[in-house]
Every structure is written in C-alpha cells, then in structure tokens.
mmCIF file of C-alpha atoms in Angstrom:
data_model
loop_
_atom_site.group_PDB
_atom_site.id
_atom_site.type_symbol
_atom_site.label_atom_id
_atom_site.label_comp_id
_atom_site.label_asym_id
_atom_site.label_seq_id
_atom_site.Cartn_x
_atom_site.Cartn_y
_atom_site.Cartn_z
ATOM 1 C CA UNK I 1 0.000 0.000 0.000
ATOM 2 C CA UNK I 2 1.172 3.338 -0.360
ATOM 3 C CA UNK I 3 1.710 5.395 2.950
ATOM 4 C CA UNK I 4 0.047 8.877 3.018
ATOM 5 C CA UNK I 5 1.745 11.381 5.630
ATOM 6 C CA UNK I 6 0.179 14.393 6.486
ATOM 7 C CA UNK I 7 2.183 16.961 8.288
ATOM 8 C CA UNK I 8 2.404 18.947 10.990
ATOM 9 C CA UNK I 9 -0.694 16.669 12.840
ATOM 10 C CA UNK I 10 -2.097 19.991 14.544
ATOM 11 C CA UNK I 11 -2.086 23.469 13.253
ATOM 12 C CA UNK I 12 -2.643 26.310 15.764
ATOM 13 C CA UNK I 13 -3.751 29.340 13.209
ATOM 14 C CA UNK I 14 -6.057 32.380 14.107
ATOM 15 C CA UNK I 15 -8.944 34.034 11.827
ATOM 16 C CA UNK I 16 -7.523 35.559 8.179
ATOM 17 C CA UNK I 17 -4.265 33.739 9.141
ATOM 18 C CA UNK I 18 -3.060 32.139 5.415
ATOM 19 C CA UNK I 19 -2.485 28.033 6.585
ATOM 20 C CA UNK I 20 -0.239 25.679 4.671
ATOM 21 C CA UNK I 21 -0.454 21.793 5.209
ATOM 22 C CA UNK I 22 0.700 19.121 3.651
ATOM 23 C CA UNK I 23 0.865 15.606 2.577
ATOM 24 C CA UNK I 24 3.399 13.264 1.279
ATOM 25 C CA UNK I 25 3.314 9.752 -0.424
ATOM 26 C CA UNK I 26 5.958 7.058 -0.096
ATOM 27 C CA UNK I 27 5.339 6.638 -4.224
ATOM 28 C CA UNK I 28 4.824 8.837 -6.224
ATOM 29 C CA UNK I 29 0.319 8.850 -7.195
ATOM 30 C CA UNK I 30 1.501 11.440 -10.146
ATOM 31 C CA UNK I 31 -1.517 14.214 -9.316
ATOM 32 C CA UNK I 32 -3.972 11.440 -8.099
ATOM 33 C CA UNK I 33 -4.803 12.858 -4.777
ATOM 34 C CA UNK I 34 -7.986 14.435 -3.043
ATOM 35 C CA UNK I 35 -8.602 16.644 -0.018
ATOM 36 C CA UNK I 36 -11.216 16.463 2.193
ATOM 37 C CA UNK I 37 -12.234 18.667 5.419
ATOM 38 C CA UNK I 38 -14.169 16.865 8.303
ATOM 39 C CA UNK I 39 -15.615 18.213 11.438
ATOM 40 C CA UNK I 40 -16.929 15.943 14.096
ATOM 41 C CA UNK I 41 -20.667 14.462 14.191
ATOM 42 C CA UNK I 42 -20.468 15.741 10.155
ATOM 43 C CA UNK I 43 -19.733 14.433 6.569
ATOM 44 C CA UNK I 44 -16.505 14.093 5.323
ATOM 45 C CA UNK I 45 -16.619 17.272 2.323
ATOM 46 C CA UNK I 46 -14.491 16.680 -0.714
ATOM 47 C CA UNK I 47 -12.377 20.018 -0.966
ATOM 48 C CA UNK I 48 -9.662 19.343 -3.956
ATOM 49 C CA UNK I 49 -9.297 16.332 -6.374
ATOM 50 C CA UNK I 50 -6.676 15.749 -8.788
ATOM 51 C CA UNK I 51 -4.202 17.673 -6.783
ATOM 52 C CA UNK I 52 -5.797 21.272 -7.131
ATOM 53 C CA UNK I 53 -8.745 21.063 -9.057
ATOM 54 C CA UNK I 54 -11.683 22.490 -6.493
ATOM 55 C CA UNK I 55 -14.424 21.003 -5.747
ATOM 56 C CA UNK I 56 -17.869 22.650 -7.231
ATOM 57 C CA UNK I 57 -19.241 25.255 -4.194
ATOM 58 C CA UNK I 58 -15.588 24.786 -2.406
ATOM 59 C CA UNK I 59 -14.509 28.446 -1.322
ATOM 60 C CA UNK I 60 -11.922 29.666 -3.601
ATOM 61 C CA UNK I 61 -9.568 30.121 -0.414
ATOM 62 C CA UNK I 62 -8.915 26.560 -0.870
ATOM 63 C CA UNK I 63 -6.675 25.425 -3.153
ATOM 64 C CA UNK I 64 -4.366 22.472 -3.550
ATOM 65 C CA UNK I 65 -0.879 21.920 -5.295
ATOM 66 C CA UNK I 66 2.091 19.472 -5.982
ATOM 67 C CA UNK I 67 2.602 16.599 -7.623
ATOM 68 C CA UNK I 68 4.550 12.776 -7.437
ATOM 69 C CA UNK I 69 5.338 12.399 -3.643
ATOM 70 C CA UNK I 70 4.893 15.679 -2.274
ATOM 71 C CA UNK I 71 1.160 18.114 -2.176
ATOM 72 C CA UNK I 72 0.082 20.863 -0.437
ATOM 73 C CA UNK I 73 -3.618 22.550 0.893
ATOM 74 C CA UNK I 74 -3.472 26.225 1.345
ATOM 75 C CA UNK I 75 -6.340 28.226 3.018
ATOM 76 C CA UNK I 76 -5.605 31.584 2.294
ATOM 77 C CA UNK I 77 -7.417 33.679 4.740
ATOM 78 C CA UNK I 78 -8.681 31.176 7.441
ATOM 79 C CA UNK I 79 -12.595 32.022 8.355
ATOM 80 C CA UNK I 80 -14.289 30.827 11.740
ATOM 81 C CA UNK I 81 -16.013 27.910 9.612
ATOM 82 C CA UNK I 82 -12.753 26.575 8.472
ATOM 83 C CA UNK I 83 -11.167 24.860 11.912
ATOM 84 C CA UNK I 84 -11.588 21.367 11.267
ATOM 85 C CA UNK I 85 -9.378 17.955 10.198
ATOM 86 C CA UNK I 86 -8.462 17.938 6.673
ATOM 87 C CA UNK I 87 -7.036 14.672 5.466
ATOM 88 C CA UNK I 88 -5.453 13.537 2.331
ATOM 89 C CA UNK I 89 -6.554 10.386 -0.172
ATOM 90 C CA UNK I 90 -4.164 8.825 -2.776
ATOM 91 C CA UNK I 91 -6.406 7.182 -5.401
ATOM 92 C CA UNK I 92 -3.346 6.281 -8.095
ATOM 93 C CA UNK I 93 -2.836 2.991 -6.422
ATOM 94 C CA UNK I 94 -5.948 0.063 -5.099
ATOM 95 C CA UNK I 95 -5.575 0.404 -2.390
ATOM 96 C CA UNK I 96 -6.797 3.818 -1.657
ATOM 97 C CA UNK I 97 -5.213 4.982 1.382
ATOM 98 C CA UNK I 98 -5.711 8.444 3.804
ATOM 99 C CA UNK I 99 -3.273 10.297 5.503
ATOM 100 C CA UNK I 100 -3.642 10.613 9.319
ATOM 101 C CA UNK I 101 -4.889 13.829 9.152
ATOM 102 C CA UNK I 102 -3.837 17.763 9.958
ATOM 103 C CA UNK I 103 -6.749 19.149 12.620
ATOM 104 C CA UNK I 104 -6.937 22.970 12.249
ATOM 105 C CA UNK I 105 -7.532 24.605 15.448
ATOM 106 C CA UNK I 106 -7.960 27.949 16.953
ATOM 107 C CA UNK I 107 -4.827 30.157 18.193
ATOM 108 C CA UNK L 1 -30.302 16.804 -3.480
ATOM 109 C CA UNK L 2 -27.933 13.373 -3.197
ATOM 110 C CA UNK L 3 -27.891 12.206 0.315
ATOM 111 C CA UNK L 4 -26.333 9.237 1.858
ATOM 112 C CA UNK L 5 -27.388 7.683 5.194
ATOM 113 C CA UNK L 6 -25.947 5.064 7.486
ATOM 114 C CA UNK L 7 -28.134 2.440 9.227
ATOM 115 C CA UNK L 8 -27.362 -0.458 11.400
ATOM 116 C CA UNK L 9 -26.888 -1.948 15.234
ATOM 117 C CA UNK L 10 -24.358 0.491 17.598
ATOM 118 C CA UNK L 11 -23.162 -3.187 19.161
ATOM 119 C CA UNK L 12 -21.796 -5.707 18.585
ATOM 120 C CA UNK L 13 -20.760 -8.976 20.400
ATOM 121 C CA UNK L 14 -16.282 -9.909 19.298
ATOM 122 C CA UNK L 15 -16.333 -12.822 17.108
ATOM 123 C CA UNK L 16 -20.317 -11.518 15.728
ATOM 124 C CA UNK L 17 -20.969 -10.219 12.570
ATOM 125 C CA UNK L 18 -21.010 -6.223 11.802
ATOM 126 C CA UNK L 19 -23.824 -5.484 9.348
ATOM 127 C CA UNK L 20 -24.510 -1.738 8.189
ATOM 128 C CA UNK L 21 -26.834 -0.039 5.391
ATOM 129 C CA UNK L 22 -26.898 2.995 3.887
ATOM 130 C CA UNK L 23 -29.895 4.591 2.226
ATOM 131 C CA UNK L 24 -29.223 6.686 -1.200
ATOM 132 C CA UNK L 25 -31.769 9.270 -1.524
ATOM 133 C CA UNK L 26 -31.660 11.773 -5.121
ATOM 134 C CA UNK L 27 -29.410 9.819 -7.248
ATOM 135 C CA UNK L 28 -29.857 6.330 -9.038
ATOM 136 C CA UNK L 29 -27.869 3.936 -7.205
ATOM 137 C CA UNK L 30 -27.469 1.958 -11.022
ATOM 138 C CA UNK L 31 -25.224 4.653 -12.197
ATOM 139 C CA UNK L 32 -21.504 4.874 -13.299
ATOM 140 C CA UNK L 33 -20.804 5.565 -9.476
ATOM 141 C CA UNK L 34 -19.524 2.914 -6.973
ATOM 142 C CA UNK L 35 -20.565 3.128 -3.774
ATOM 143 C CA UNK L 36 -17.862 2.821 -0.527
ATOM 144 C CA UNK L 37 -17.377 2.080 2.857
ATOM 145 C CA UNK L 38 -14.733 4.096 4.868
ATOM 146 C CA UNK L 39 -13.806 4.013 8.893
ATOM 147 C CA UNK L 40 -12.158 6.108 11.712
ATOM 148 C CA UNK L 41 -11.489 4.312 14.912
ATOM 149 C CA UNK L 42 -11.273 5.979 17.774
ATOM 150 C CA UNK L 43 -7.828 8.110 17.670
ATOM 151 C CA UNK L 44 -7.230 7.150 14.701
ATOM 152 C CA UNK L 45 -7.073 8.224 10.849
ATOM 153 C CA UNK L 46 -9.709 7.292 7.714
ATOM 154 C CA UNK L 47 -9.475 3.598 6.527
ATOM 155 C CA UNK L 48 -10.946 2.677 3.278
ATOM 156 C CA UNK L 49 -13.383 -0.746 3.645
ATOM 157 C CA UNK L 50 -14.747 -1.052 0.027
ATOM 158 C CA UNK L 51 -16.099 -0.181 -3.279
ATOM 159 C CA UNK L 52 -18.867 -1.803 -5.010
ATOM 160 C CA UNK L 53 -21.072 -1.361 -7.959
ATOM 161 C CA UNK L 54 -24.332 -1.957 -8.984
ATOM 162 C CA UNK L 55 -23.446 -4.970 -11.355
ATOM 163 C CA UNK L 56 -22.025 -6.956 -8.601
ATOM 164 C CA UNK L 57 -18.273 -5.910 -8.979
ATOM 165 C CA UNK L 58 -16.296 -5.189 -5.693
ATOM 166 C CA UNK L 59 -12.937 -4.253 -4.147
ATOM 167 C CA UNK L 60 -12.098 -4.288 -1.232
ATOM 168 C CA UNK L 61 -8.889 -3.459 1.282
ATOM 169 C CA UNK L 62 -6.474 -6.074 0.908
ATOM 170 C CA UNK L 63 -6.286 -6.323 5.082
ATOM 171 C CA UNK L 64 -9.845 -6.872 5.251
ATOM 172 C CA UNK L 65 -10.683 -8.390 2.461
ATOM 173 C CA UNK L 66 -10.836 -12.024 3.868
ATOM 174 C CA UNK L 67 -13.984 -10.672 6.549
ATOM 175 C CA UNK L 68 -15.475 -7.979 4.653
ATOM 176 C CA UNK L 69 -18.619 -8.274 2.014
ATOM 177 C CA UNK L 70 -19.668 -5.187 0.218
ATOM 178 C CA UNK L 71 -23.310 -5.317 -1.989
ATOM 179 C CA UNK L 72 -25.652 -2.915 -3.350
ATOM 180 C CA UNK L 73 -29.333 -3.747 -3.380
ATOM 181 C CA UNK L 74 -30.892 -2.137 -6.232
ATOM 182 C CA UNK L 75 -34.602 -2.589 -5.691
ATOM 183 C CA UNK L 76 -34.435 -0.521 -2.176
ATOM 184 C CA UNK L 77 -31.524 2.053 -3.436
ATOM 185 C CA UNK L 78 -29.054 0.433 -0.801
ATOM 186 C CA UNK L 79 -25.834 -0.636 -0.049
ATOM 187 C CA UNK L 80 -24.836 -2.668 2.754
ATOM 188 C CA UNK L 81 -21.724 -4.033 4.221
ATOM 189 C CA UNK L 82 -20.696 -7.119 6.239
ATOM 190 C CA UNK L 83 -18.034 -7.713 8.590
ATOM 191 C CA UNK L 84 -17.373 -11.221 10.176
ATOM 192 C CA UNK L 85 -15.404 -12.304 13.067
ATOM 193 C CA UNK L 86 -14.949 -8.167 14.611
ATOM 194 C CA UNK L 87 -12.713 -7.646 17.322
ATOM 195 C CA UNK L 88 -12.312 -4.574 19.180
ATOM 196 C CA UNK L 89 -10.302 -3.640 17.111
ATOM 197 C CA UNK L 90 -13.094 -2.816 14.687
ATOM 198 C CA UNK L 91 -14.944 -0.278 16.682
ATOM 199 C CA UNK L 92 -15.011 2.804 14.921
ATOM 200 C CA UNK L 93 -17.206 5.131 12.990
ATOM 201 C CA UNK L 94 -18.517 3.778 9.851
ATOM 202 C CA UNK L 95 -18.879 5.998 6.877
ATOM 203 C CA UNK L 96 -20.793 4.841 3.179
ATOM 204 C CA UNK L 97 -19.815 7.626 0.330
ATOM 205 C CA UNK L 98 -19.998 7.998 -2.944
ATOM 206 C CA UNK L 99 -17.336 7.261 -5.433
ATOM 207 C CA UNK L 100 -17.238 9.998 -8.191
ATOM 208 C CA UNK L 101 -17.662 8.798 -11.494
ATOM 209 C CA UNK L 102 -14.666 7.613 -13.570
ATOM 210 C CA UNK L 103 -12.638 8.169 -10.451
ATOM 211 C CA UNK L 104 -11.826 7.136 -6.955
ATOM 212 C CA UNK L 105 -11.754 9.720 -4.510
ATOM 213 C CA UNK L 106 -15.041 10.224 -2.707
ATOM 214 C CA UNK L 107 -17.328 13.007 -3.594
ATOM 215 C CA UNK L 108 -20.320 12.777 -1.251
ATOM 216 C CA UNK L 109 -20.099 11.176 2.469
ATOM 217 C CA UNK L 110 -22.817 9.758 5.145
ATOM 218 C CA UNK L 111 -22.682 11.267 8.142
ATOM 219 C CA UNK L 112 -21.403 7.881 10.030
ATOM 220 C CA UNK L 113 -22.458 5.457 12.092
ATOM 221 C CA UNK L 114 -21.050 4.423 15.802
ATOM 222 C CA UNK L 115 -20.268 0.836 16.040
ATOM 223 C CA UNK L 116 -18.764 -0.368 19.253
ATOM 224 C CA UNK L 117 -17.214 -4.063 19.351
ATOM 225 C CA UNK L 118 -18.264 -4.720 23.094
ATOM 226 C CA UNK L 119 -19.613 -7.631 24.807
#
C-alpha cells in the first residue's frame, strides 16, 4: 500500500491567518490525490481532487498543489467555519489509502 | 439533493458479525458511481473498507478483504456491508460515500455510524 503522511498533525492558526499543510506519499500517485475537510458528528466534504482542481461550491480560499510524492492545501485567509481535520486520499494505487490527518484549530 | 445515510446496530458482540446499510436518496444507485465504505477508529485516521457497484463488482482493502462483504441492493436504493469475526479492534465510525464517477476519490459522504465491538 502506499503510505500517506500528512504533516504537521495539529495546526494552531487564528482568523484571516493564510495556513499551509501538507501531505506526502511514499510513491509517487503522479496528481492522483484528493482533499477532504471533516468536522466531528459531520460528513466528510471533498475540498480538492486531482491535486488542485476544487471542488464545485468549495470556497476559492482553498486550493491544492504538488505533484509525485509531495502536495500541499493552502487556506488563504482562514474564516471561523474553516477549523476542522483535513485529510489527504491517494487514489493512483488500489488500495486507496488516507493520511492521518492535519486538525486545524484555533490560536 | 444526493444524500447518503448510514443504518445499522451500535453493538456488537467480538467474534459476531457487523452489518450496516446505507440509504441513497436523489441519485440512481445503477449509475456509473460505486458506492464505498470508509472508517475512523477511535484516535485514529480514515481507513478505506470497500467499493462496489451496482453490477455486482467489488474491491475491497487487501487487510480486510478475507472478513469484509460489500453489496448494493438495487430494488431498495441500498448498499450494505458485512463484517465477520470483529474484534475490538473494529470499533469505529462507519462511513458509506460515494465514489465519483470515472474516479476514486469520494465526492459525497454519510454522516457515520457508531459501532462499538463490546460484549
């Protein structure tokens, strides 16, 4: 399986703050990779796919880059509705595998 | 608007059988989509169970593959999953989504269901 690390595993950021996360493969999934933001008791919301291409009603403060072994999520201005876990997917490889999360929370 | 919904007993006895549903509301559970299963523990990160579609084919994680059965039931716009022999090890939050089409990254979620492996 490939091995999805997400880094740094909590993120102390304040409101309009610009927040930088990322996540790294132990192969390289090319651009195959998703982002998703979850906050507790809720659905899992699909962010990013294909490395940085955003998800339909996704704020355009999100955005996603990289590619190989190595991606990043940006948030550019951090609002109040943003402090959550966001966690990466690798979908080049069955099977599809999660990193262990980055949890966003408030400074 | 698409909405997914988990179903199924919060308990379970170790060495039972975990069974789950999930209910597909606003979207034909026969199209090009395959439908998932996916699963926190406590503490822990997201584990992908599953993928099937509606013409019977399936995959599944290789390190549960040999437990784990993964259907759709057309006639009641369903899904289910199976899990045999669960340990504690298994307790965790249970989550059916929705493969997007053509691809496999997951582009609507359940909420999730509580499952505790407890006798």
């Amino acid at each position: 399986d490939i091995q999805m690390t997400q880094s740094p595993s909590t993120l102390s950021a304040s409101v309009g703050d610009r927040v930088t996360m990322t996540c790294r493969a132990s192969q390289s999934i090319v651009t195959w990779l998703a982002w998703y933001q979850h906050k507790p008791g809720k659905a899992p919301k699909l962010l990013i796919y294909k490395a940085s291409t955003l998800e339909s009603g996704v704020p355009s403060r999100f955005s996603g880059s990289g590619s190989g072994t190595e991606f990043t999520l940006t948030i550019s201005s951090l609002q109040p509705d943003d402090f959550a876990t966001y966690y990466c997917q690798q979908y080049n490889s069955y099977s599809w595998t999660f990193g262990q999360g980055t949890k966003v929370e408030i400074k | 608007q698409v909405q997914l919904q988990e179903s199924g007993p919060g308990l379970v006895k170790p060495s039972g059988t975990l069974s789950l549903t999930c209910a597909v509301s606003g979207a034909s559970i026969s199209s090009t989509n395959w439908w998932s299963w996916v699963r926190q523990a406590p503490g822990k990160g997201l584990e992908w169970i599953g993928d099937s579609y509606h013409d019977g084919n399936t995959k599944y994680n290789p390190s549960l593959k040999s437990r784990v059965t993964i259907s759709v039931d057309k006639s009641k716009t369903q899904f289910s999953v199976t899990l045999n022999s669960v340990s504690a090890a298994d307790t965790a939050v249970y989550y059916c989504a929705r493969t997007a089409r053509g691809n496999w990254y997951f582009d609507l979620w359940g909420r999730g269901t509580l499952v505790i492996v407890s006798s």
